[in-house]
Short mmCIF file of C-alpha atoms in Angstrom, two decimals:
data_model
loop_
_atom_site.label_atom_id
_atom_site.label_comp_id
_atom_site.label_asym_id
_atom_site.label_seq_id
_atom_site.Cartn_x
_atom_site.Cartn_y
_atom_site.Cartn_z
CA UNK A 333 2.39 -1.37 -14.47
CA UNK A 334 -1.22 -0.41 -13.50
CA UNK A 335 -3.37 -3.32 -12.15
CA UNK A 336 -6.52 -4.01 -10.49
CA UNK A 337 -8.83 -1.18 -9.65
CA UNK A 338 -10.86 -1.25 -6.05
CA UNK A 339 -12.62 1.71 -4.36
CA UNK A 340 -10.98 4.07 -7.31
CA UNK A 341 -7.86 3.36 -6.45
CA UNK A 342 -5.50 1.46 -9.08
CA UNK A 343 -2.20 -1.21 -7.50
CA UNK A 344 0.79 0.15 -8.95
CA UNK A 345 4.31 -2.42 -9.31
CA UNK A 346 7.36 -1.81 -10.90
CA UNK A 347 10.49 -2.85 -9.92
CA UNK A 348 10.79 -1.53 -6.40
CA UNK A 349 7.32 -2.97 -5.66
CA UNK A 350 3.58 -2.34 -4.99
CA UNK A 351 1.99 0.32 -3.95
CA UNK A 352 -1.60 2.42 -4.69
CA UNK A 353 -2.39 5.40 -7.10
CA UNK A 354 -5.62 7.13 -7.53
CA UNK A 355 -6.64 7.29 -11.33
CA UNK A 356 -4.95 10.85 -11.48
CA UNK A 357 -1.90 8.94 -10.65
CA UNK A 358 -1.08 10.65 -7.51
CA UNK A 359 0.81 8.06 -4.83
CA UNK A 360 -1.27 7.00 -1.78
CA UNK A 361 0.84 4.16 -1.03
CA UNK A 362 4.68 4.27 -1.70
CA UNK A 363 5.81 1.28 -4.27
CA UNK A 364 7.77 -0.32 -1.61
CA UNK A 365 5.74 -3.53 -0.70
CA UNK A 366 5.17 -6.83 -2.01
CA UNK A 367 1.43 -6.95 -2.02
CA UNK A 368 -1.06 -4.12 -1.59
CA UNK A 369 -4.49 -5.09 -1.12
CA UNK A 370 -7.74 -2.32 -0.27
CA UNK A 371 -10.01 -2.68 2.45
CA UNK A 372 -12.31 0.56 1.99
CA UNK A 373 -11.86 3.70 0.92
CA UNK A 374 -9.67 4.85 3.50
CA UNK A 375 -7.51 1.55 4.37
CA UNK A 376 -5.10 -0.77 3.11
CA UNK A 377 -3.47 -3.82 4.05
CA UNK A 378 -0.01 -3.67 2.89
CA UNK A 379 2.51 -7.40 3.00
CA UNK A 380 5.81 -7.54 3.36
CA UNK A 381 7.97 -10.88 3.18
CA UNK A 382 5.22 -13.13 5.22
CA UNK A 383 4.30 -10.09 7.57
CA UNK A 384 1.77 -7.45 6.87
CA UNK A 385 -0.22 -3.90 8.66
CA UNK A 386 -3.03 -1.63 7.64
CA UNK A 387 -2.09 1.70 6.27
CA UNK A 388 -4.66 4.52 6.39
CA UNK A 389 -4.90 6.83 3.13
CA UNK A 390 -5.88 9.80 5.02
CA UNK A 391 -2.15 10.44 6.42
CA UNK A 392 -0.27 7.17 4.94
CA UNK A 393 0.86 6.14 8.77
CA UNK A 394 0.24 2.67 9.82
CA UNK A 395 -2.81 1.95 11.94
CA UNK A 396 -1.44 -1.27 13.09
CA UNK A 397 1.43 -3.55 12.12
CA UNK A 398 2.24 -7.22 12.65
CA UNK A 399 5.23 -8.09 15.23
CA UNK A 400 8.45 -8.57 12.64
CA UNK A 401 6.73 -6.25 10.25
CA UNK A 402 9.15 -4.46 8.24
CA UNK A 403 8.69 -0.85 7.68
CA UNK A 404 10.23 0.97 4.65
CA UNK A 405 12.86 3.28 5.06
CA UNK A 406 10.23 6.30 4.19
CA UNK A 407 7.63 5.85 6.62
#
């Protein structure tokens, strides 16, 4: 399911979890987190459990995490 839009880019969930698309439906952000939520153009804050960290779109790595963070077994 496709849900709010924010700087172009559309929050995508199904039933592995939430993750970003741009309206072409390309991936930026694997669907691998519980909550995905844009800062600008280029960053996102991605949760996990209570935890969360800021992913930037131009490479997907993580530009900082919380302590206890969780990462997904692809990044």
């Amino acid at each position: 399911a496709l849900g709010d839009v924010s700087n172009g880019k559309l929050i995508a969930r199904d039933d592995s979890g939430t993750g970003l698309v741009d309206p072409s439906g390309k991936v930026l952000v694997p669907l691998l987190y519980d909550g995905v939520s844009p800062v600008d153009q280029g960053l996102v804050k991605v949760t996990r459990g209570n935890r969360f960290a800021y992913v930037r779109l131009s490479d997907g790595k993580y530009l900082w995490k919380e302590d206890g963070f969780l990462l997904p077994s692809s990044n």
